[in-house]
Coordinates of C-alpha atoms and ligand atoms in Angstrom, one line a residue:
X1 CA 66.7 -118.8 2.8
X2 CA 70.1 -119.4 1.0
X3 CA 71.8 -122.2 3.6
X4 CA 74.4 -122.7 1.1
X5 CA 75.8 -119.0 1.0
X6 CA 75.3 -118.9 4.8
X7 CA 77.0 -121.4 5.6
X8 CA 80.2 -120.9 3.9
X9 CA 80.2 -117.4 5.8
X10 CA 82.6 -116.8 9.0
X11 CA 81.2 -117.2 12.0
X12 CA 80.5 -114.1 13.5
X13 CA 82.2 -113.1 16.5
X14 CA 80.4 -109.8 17.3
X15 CA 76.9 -111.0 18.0
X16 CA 75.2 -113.5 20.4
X17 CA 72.3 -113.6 18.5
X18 CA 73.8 -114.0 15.1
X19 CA 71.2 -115.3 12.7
X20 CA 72.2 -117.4 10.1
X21 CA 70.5 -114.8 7.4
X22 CA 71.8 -111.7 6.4
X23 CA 69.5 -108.6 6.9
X24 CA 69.9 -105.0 6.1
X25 CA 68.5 -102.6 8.2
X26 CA 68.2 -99.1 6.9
X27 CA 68.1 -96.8 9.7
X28 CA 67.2 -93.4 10.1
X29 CA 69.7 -91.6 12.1
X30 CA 67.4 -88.2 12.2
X31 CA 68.7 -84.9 11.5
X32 CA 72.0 -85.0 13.8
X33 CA 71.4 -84.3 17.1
X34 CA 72.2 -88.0 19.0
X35 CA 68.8 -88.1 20.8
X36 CA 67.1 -88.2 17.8
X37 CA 67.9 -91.6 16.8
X38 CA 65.1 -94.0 17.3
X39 CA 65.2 -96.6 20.3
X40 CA 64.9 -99.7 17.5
X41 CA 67.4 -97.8 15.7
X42 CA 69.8 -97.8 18.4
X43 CA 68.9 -101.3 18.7
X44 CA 70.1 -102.3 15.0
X45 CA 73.6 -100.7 15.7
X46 CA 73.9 -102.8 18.9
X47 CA 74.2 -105.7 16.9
X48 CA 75.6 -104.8 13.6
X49 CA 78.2 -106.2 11.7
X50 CA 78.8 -104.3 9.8
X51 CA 77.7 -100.3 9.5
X52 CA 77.1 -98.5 6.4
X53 CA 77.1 -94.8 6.9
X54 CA 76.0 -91.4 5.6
X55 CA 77.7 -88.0 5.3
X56 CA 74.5 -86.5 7.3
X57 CA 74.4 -89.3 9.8
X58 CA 76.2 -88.5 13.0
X59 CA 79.4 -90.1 13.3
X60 CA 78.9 -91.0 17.2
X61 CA 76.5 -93.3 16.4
X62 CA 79.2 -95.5 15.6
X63 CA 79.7 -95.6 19.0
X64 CA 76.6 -97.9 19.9
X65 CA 77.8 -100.2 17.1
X66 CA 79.9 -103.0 19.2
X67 CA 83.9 -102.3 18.6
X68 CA 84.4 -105.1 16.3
X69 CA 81.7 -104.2 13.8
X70 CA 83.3 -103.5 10.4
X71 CA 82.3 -99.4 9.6
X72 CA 82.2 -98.1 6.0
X73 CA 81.6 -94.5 4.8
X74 CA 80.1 -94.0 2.2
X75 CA 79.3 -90.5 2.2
X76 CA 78.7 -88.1 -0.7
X77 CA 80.9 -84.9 -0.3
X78 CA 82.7 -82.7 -2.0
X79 CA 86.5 -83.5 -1.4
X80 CA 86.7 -86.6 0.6
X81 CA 86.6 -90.0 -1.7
X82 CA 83.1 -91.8 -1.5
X83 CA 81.7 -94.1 -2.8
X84 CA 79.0 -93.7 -5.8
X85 CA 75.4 -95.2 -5.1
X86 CA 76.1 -98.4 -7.4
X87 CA 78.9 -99.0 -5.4
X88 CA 76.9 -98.6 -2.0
X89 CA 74.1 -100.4 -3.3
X90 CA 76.6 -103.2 -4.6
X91 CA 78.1 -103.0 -0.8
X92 CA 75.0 -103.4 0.9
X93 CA 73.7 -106.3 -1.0
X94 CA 77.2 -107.7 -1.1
X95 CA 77.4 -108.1 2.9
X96 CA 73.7 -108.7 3.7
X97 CA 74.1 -111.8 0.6
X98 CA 77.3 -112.7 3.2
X99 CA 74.8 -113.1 6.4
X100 CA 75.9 -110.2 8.4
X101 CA 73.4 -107.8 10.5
X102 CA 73.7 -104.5 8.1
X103 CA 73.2 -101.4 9.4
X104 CA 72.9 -98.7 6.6
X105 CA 72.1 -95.3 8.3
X106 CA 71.0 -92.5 6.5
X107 CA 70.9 -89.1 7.8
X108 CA 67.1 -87.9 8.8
X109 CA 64.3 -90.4 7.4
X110 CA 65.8 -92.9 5.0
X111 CA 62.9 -92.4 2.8
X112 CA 62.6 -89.2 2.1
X113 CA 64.5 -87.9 -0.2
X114 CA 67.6 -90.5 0.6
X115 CA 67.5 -92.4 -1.9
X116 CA 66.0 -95.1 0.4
X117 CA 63.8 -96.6 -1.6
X118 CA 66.6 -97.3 -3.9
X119 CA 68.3 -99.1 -1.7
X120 CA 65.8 -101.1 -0.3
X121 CA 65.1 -102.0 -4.3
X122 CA 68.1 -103.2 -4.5
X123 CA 67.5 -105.4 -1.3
X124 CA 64.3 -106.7 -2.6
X125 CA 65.3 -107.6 -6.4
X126 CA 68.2 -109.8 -4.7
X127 CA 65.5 -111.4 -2.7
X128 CA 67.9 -109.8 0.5
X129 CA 65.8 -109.3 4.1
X130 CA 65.9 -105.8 4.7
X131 CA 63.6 -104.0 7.7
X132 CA 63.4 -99.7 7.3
X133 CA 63.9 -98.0 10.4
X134 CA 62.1 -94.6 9.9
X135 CA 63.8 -91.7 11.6
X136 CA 63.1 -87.8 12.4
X137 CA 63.7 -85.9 9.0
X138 CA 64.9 -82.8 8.7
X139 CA 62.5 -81.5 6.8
X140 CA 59.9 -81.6 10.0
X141 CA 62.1 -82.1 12.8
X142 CA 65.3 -79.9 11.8
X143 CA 62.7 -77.3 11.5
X144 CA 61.1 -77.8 14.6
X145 CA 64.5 -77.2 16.0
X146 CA 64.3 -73.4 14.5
X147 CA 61.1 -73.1 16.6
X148 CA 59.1 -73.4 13.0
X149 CA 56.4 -76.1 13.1
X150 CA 55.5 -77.3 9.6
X151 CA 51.9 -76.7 10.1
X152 CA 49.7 -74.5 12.3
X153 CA 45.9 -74.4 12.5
X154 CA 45.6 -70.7 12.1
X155 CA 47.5 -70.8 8.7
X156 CA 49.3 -73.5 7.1
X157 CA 47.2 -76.4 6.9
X158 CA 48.9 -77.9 4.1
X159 CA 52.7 -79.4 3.8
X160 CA 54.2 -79.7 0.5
X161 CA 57.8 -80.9 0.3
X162 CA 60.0 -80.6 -2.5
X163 CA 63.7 -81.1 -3.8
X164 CA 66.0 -78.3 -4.6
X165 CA 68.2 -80.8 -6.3
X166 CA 67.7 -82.4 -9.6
X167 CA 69.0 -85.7 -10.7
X168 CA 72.5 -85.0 -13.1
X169 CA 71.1 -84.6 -16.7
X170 CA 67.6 -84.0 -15.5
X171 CA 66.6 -80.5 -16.5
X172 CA 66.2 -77.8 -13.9
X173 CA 62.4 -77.7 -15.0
X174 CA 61.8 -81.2 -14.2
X175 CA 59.8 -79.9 -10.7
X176 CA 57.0 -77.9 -11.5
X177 CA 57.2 -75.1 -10.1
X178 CA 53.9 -73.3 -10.7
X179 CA 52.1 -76.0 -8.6
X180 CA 54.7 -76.1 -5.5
X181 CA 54.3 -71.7 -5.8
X182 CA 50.7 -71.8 -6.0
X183 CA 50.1 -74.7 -3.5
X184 CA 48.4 -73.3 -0.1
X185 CA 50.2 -73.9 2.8
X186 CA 54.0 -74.5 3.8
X187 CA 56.7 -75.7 1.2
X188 CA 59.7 -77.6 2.3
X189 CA 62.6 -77.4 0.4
X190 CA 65.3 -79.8 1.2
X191 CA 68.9 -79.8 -0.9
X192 CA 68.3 -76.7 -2.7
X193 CA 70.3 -74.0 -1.1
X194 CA 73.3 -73.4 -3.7
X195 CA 70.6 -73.4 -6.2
X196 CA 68.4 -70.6 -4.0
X197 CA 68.9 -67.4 -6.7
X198 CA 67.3 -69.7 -9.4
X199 CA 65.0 -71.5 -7.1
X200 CA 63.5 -68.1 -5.6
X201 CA 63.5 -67.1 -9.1
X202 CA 61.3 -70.0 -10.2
X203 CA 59.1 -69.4 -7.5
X204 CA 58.2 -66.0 -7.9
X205 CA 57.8 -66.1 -11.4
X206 CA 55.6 -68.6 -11.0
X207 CA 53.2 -66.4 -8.8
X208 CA 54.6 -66.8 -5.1
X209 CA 54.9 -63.8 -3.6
X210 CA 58.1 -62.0 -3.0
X211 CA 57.5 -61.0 0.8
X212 CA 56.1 -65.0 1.9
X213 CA 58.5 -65.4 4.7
X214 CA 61.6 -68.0 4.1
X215 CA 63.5 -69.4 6.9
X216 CA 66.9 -71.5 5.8
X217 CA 67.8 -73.6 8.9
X218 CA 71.7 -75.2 8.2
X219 CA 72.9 -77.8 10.4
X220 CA 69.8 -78.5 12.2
X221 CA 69.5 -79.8 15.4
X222 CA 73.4 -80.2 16.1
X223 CA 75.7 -77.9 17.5
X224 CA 76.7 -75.9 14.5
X225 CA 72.9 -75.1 13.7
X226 CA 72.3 -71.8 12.7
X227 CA 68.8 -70.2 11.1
X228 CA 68.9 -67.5 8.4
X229 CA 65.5 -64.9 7.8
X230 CA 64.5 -63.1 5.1
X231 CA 61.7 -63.4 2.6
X232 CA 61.2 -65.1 -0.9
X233 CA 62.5 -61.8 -2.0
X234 CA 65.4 -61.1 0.0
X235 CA 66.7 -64.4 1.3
X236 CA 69.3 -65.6 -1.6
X237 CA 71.0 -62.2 -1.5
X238 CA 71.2 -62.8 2.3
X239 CA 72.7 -66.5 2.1
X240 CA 74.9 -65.1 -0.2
X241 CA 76.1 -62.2 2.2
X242 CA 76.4 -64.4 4.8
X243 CA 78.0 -68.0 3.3
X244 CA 75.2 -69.7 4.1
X245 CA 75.8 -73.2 2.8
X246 CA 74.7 -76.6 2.3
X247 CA 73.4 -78.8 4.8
X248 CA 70.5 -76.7 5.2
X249 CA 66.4 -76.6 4.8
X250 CA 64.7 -74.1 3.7
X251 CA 60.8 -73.7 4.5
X252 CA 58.6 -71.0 2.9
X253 CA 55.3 -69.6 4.3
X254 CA 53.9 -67.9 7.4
X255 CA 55.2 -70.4 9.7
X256 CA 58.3 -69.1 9.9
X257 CA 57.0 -65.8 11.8
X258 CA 56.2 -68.5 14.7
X259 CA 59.8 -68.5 15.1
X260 CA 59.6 -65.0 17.3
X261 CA 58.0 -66.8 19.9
X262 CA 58.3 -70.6 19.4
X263 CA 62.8 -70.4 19.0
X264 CA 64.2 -72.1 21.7
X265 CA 66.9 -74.0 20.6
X266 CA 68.9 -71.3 19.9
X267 CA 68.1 -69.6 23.2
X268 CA 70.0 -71.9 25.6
X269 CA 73.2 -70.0 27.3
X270 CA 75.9 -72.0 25.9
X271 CA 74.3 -72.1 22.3
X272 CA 77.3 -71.5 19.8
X273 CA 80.2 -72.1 21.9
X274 CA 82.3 -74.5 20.6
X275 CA 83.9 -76.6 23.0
X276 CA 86.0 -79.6 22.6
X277 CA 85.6 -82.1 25.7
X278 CA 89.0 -84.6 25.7
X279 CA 88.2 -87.5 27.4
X280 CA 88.8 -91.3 27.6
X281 CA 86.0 -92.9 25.1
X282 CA 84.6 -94.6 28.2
X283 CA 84.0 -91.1 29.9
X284 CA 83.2 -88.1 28.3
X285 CA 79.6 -88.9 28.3
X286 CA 78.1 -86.6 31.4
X287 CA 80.2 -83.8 30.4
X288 CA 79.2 -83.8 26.4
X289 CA 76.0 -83.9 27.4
X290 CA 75.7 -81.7 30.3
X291 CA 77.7 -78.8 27.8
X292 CA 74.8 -80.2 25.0
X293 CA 72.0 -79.9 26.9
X294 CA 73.0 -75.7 27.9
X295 CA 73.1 -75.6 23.9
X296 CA 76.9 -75.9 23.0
X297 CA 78.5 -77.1 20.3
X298 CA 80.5 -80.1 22.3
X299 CA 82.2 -82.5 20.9
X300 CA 85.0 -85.0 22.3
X301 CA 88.6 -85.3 21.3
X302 CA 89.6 -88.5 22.6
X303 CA 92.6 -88.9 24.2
X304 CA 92.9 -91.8 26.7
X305 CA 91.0 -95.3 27.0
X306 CA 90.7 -97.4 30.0
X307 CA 92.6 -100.2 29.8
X308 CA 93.6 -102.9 32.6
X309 CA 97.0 -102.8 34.3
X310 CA 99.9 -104.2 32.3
X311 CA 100.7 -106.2 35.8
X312 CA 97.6 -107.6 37.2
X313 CA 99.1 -109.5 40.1
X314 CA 98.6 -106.7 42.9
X315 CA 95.1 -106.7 42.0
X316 CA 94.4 -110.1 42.0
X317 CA 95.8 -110.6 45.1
X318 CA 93.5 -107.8 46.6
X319 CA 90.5 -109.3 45.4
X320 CA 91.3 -112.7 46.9
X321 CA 91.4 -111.1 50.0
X322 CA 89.0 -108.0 49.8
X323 CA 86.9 -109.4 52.9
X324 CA 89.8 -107.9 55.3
X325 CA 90.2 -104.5 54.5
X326 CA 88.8 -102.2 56.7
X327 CA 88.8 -98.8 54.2
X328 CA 88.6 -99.0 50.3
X329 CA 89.8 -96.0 48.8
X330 CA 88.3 -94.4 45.7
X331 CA 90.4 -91.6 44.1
X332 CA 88.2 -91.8 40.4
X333 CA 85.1 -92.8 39.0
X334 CA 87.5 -94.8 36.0
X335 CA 89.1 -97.1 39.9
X336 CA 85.5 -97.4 40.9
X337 CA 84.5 -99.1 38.0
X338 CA 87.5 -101.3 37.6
X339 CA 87.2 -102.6 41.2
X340 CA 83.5 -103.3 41.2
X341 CA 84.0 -105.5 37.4
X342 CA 86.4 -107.3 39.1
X343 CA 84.7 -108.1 42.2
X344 CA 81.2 -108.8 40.6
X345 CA 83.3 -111.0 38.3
X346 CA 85.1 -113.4 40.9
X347 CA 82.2 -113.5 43.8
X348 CA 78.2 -113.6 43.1
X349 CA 77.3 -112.6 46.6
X350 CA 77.7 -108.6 47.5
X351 CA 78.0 -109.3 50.8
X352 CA 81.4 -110.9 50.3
X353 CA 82.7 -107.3 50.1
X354 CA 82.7 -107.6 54.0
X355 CA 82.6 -104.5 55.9
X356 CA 84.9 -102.3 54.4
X357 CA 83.7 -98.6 54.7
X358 CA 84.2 -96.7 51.4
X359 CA 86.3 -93.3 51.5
X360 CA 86.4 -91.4 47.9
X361 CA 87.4 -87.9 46.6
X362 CA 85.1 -86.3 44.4
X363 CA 81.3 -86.4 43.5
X364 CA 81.7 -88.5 40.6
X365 CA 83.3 -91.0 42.4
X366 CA 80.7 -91.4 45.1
X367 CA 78.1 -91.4 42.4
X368 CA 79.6 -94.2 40.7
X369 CA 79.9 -96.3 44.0
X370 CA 76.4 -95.9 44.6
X371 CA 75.5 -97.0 40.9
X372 CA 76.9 -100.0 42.8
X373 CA 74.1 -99.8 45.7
X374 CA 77.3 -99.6 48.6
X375 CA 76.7 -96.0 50.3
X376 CA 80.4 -93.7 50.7
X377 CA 81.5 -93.8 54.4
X378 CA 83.5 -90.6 53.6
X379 CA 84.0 -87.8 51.6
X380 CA 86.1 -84.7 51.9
X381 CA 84.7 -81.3 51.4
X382 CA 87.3 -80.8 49.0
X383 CA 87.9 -82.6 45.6
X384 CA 91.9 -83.6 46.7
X385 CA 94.0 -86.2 48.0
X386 CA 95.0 -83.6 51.1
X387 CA 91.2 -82.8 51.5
X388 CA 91.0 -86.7 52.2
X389 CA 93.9 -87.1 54.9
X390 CA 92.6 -84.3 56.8
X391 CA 89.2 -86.4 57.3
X392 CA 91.8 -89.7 57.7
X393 CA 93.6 -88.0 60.4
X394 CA 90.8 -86.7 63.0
X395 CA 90.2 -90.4 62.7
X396 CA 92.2 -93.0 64.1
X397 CA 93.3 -95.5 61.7
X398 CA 96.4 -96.5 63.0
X399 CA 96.9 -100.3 61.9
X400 CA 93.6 -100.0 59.6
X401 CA 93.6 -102.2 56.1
X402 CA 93.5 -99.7 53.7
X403 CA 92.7 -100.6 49.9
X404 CA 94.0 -98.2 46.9
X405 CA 92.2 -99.0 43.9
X406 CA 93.8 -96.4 41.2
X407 CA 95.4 -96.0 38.0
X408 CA 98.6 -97.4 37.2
X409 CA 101.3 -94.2 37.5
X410 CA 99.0 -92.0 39.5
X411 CA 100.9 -90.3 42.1
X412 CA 101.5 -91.8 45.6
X413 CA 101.4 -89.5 48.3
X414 CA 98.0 -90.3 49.3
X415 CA 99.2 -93.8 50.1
X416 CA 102.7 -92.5 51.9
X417 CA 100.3 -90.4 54.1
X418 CA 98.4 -93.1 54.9
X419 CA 100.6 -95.2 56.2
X420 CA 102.4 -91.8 58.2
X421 CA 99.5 -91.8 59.6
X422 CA 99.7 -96.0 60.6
X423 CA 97.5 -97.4 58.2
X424 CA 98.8 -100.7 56.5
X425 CA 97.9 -99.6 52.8
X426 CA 97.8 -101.8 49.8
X427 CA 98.4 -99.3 46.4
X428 CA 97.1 -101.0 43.8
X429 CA 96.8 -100.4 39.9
X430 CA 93.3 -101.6 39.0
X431 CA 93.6 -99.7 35.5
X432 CA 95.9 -98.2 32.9
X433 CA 95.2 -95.0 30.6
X434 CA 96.7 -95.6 27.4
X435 CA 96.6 -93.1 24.4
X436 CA 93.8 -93.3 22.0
X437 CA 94.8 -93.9 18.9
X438 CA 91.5 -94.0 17.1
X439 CA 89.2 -90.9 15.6
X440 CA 86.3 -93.0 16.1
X441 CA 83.7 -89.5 16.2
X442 CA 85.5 -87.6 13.9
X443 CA 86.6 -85.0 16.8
X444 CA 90.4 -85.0 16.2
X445 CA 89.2 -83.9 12.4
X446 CA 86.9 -81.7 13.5
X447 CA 89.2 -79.8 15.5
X448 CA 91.7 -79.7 12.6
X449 CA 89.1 -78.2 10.2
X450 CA 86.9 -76.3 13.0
X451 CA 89.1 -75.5 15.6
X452 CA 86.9 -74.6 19.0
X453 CA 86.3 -71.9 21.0
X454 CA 87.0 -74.0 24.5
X455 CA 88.9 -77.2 25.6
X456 CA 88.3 -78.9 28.5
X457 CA 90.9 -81.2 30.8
X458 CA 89.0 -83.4 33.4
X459 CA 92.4 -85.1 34.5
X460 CA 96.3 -84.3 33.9
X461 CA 96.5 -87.4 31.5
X462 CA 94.0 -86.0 29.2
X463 CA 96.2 -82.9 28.7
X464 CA 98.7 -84.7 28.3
X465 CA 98.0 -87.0 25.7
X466 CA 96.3 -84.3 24.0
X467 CA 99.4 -82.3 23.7
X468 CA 101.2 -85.9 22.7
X469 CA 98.7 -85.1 19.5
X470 CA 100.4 -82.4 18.6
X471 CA 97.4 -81.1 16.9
X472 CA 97.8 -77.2 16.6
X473 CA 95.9 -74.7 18.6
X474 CA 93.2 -72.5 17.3
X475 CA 94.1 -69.2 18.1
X476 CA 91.8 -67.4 21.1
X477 CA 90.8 -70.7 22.2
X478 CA 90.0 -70.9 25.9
X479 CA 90.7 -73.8 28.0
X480 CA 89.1 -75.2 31.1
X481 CA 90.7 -77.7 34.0
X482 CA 88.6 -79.1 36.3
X483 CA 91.1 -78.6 39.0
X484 CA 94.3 -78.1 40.5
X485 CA 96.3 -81.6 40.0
X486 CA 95.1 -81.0 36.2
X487 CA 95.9 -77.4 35.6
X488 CA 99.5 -78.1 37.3
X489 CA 99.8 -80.2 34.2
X490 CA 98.6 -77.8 32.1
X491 CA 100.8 -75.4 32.9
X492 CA 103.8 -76.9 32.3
X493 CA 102.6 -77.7 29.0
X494 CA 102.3 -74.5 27.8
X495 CA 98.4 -73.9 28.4
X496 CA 97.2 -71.3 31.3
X497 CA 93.5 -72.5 32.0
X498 CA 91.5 -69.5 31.7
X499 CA 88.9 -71.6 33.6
X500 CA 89.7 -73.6 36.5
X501 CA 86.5 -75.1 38.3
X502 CA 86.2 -74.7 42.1
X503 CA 84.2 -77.9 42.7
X504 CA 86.2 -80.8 40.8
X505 CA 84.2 -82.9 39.2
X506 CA 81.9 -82.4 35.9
X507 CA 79.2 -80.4 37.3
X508 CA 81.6 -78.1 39.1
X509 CA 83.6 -77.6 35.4
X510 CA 80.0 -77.3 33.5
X511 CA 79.1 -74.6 36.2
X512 CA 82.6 -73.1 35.8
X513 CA 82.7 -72.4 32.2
X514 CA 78.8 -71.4 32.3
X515 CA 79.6 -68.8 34.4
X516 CA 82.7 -68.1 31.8
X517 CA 80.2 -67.2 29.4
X518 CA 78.1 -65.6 31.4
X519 CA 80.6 -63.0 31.8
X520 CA 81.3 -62.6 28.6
X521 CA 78.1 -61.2 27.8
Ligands
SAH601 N1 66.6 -88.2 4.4 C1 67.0 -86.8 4.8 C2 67.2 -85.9 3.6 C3 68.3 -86.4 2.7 S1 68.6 -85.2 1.4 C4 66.0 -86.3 5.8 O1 65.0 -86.9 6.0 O2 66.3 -85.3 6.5 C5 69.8 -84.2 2.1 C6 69.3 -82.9 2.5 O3 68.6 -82.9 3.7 C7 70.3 -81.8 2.7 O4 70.7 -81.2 1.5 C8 69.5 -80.8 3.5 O5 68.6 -80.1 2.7 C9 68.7 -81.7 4.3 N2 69.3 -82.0 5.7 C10 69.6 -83.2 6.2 N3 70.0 -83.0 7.5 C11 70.0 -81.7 7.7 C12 70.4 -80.9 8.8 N4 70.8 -81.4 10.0 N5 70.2 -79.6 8.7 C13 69.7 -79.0 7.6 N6 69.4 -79.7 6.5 C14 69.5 -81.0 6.6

């Protein structure tokens, strides 16, 4: 289309398949929890440019988006500066015209009630190429979520869904209430819940009757989801009473008495707890989601990133000569990785590993060497460096080549013992952890303005850094270590782990602060 625009864009460095046309995708990002995002939606972010996001679109998302991709927010919310929708429209048009991959996500289904179709208007007038990504909306899936289904065959037959919300200047009679009150079947009621006294009102004046069953479900879907009950009657009194406030959908009709034996969401054993994992961006991904998936409200505080060694001689050197050691040492999944990227980068044949056997401590660690299809040699009962010379010294490796793949600064008394024991050890930095400086999630606000009931430490450097935050403690809050070396740290930072796992690795901490809860009850 327009060569001459195009062509007196930037290159872009972000993306390999960089067309020389602009296009805006708007992308559903569903109602919050992260495995509701579409596959093709995930896609779009993968090779954005530039992402345009939403108040009600989960900030993590940002995550897929490749580092260098420019992220706006453009939100709509009471006390943080956003932009109007002239201005987003203007901004979408503005860097789809400059040839950039867009990405604008919208929280649930972009075109329902997002002012979607809007946007892609705009798109359209400016003879823009745009492509809609449709996405789980809460009004259906945030529901579903609540153990309500929309529909059911033995009563509700018939969906209607309406907006709470009227556009500034438009007056409150706009919607017609009589119909949406006397239509059969379930109504959906989307944006409407500081309104609810008037909106109930409206309803059952209009003939709906005061005990049809109303279900307001906030949050939906994430970790702060919560579901409120009463009846067309009773339930704006309730949301009062209880500060029940915006996000939230509120359904109305028989539907919601499935909930008694549908629910299941808001069943799971963790569902509630707040915990806040801190983590290096790279790897806080099994423990988020293993804390997510037994229903808490996890979210990550990052802390440290993976960098490489300021000095990368040592390692260098090692690699030129991996082929002669006879014992490659893993101490954490973060030394596994580093290794392996280096070695698949200088030699294309696996077999020019030699025949090292593989020795690591922890679970995580042999998982992530057999990601790399080499089998572990060795493994200590226990989760420690001490665990590990035990198993070195009933063997004999007395003049053995011994490679130590670990972070810069870690401690070096596995390596001393080695070589008390006669190996010949090479102790080599293969990566740095830096502080993260970044609130890429939103985590380090969240836990400003939300606090947590639970932090978790899965290394001494991660409480560490987190302390170097010096972001204030909620009070009560609990904190888990996932072992020894790490509550050691703790300690003499000022925080006494009220759970310490016994197995040191993630699911041994998941199991740890389950049973916590457990009892708790
Ligand atoms: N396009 C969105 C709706 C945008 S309008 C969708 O398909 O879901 C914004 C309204 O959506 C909110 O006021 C609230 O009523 C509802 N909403 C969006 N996400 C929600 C969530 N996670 N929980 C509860 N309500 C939500």
């Amino acid at each position: 289309m327009k060569s001459s625009t195009t062509k007196s864009s930037k290159p872009t460095k972000t993306s390999a398949e960089k067309t020389t046309e602009g296009v805006c995708y708007l992308v559903g990002a569903g109602p919050g929890d992260p495995g509701l995002l579409t596959l093709r939606g995930r896609e779009c972010l993968e090779r954005a440019d530039v992402v345009i996001y939403d108040y009600l679109s989960n900030a993590e998302f940002l995550n897929f988006a490749p580092p260098k991709a420019e992220k706006i927010y453009a939100g709509k919310t009471a006390g943080r500066h956003a932009l109007t929708q002239e201005q987003t429209n203007e901004l979408i048009v503005k860097h789809t015209r400059e040839g950039k991959r867009v990405v604008r996500l919208k929280g649930g289904d972009p075109f329902l009630f997002g002012r979607g179709g809007e946007e892609a208007g705009e798109l359209s007038a400016e003879g823009l190429r745009f492509e809609i990504v449709p996405g789980v909306t809460s009004a259906i899936g945030g529901l579903a979520y609540a153990g309500i289904p929309v529909t059911h065959r033995a009563s509700n037959a018939v969906l209607t869904i309406f907006t709470g919300h009227e556009e500034p200047g438009k007056k409150a009679s706009g919607l017609d209430y009589k119909s949406i009150a006397l239509a059969p079947g379930t109504k959906v009621m989307l944006m409407g819940v500081e309104r609810l006294a008037a909106i109930t009102g409206e309803l059952a004046a209009a003939g709906m009757s005061a005990t049809t069953p109303v279900a307001l479900v906030r949050w939906a879907t994430t970790g702060r989801h919560q579901t409120l009950v009463g009846t067309l009657g009773t339930i704006a009194a309730l949301a009062e009473e209880k500060q029940f406030k915006a996000p939230a959908v509120a359904v109305f009709g028989d539907v919601v008495n499935l909930r008694d034996t549908l629910s299941w969401f808001e069943r799971r054993p963790l569902f509630g707890r707040r915990i806040a994992v801190t983590r290096s961006r790279q790897q806080s991904g099994g423990l988020l989601a293993s804390l997510r998936e037994l229903g808490a409200d996890a979210y990550e505080i990052p802390t440290i990133r993976i960098e490489p060694p300021a000095d990368k001689t040592p390692f260098i050197e090692a690699m030129l000569d991996v082929r002669a050691y006879d014992w490659l040492v893993f101490t954490s999944p973060n030394g596994v990785e580093a290794f392996f990227n280096a070695f698949f980068a200088s030699h294309t044949d696996a077999r020019e590993l030699g025949g090292a056997r593989i020795a690591v401590i922890g679970n995580g660690t042999a998982k992530k060497v057999r990601e790399y299809r080499y089998d572990v040699d060795l493994i200590p009962e226990e989760f420690v460096a001490e665990s590990l010379l035990k198993a070195f010294k009933e063997l004999n490796v007395e003049n053995l080549r011994m490679l130590l793949p670990r972070a810069a600064g870690a401690r070096e008394i596995l390596a001393v013992e080695l070589e008390n024991l006669g190996a010949i050890v090479d102790d080599v930095p293969v990566y740095q952890t830096v502080p993260e400086t970044e609130d890429v999630s939103g985590g380090i606000r969240r836990f400003r303005e939300e606090g947590a009931d639970m932090i978790t430490f899965t290394s001494a450097s991660t409480a560490a850094h987190f302390m170097a935050l010096g972001l204030s403690l909620p009070a009560g809050m609990k904190t888990a270590s996932i072992g020894p070396v790490t509550t050691q740290e703790m300690v003499s930072l000022g925080l006494i782990p009220d759970v310490e796992a016994s197995q040191h690795d993630i699911p041994g901490l998941v199991h740890a602060i389950s049973s916590f809860y457990e009892g708790e009850k």
